[in-house]
Amino acid sequence: MRKKATVIGAGNVGATAAMRIAEKELADVVLIDILEGVPAGKALDLMEAAPIEKHDASVIGASGDYSQAKDSDVVIITAGIPRKPGMSRDDLLATNMGIMETVTKGVAAVAPDAVLIIVSNPLDAMCHVAYNASGFPKNRVLGMAGVLDSARFRAFIAMELDVSVENTHAFVLGGHGDTMVPLPRFSTVAGIPITQLMSQDRIDALVERTRNGGAEIVGLLKTGSAYYAPSAAAVEMAEAILKDKKKILPCAACLNGEYGITDLFIGVPVKLGAKGAEQIIEIELTDDEKAALNHSADAVRGLVEDLKRLG
Ligand code: APR
């Protein structure tokens, strides 16, 4: 029997994630949105593409009917409002907090064994909301940020050096925001650290572009935020879980003393398998890197405090 994945939010990120899951035939997909008709329409459209794309995964849409998500193995939550030009991810906090709470409760009641992958922004704070609302153990609540941030860094490295993206590997820690911590010494091309392939100035420029990767796209699109790379990143995490791959990917996970941080969702390397976050990989950081991670953790803590005030 095929696995089952539910995607909540049938907007740009959610519908594209549903498409990628179906086309890779990773699972049958349920697409849920608050809007009438939209999830059913997009699901039917995807089913009609199946003969051409050659997959047999089913895709169904449901408007607010969480019973369809029953016993899902993985749930990707993209419900919320996206950023508009001039808005930071943090500006979304109050609105998306309410939405995240409602949808998490709805899905946790019918899919009590699922692994949740949170995509809605501000990401790290939304992971806290989903964690509290679901009552799930820490290993089954993860946030998608690091895979996207490191994919952006990898794309920029490949463009800079005119090499295949497949040769690139990038390492990003921290929150999904201006304080994210790309680690150049662990970012490589065919195993060679980029610190040996580029000047510090060029590395700094790529790091800066990575930090602003989301805003760069919002500035171009004007009416929404990025969705091709975010959906690809969420589906890479879903695939690792659905196939129990034990793949190490940078994800937002709730730390329990690792990196000297407790009870906070923040981006770290995580081993992903059927149980969700099966291990948090701790690496030795330099003093500067530690300071940057702590700075990022402080920013996330600030948002979690704001959540408490709003809640
Ligand atoms: N229940 C279900 N779906 C909801 C709810 C809710 N309570 N509230 C909003 N939605 C749906 C909207 O109807 C919309 O279809 O969430 C969808 C969001 O889709 P888009 O507006 O297209 O936003 P998208 O670009 O997909 O981004 C979604 O991901 O990257 C983050 O910052 C981004 O938080 C945003 C999220």
PDB file of C-alpha atoms in Angstrom, residues 10-11 31 33 35-44 61-63:
ATOM      1  CA  ALA A  10      -3.593  24.455  -1.325  1.00  0.00           C
ATOM      2  CA  GLY A  11      -1.848  27.687  -2.317  1.00  0.00           C
ATOM      3  CA  LEU A  31      -4.822  18.538  -0.227  1.00  0.00           C
ATOM      4  CA  ASP A  33      -7.602  24.263   2.323  1.00  0.00           C
ATOM      5  CA  LEU A  35     -11.244  27.708   0.508  1.00  0.00           C
ATOM      6  CA  GLU A  36     -14.218  26.010  -1.155  1.00  0.00           C
ATOM      7  CA  GLY A  37     -13.480  24.231  -4.400  1.00  0.00           C
ATOM      8  CA  VAL A  38      -9.814  25.180  -4.731  1.00  0.00           C
ATOM      9  CA  PRO A  39      -8.264  22.032  -3.197  1.00  0.00           C
ATOM     10  CA  ALA A  40     -10.687  19.769  -5.085  1.00  0.00           C
ATOM     11  CA  GLY A  41     -10.030  21.653  -8.330  1.00  0.00           C
ATOM     12  CA  LYS A  42      -6.253  21.513  -7.997  1.00  0.00           C
ATOM     13  CA  ALA A  43      -6.378  17.842  -6.959  1.00  0.00           C
ATOM     14  CA  LEU A  44      -8.490  16.952 -10.003  1.00  0.00           C
ATOM     15  CA  GLY A  61      -8.861  17.777  -2.295  1.00  0.00           C
ATOM     16  CA  ALA A  62     -10.966  18.674   0.718  1.00  0.00           C
ATOM     17  CA  SER A  63     -12.263  21.998   2.000  1.00  0.00           C
TER      18      SER A  63
END
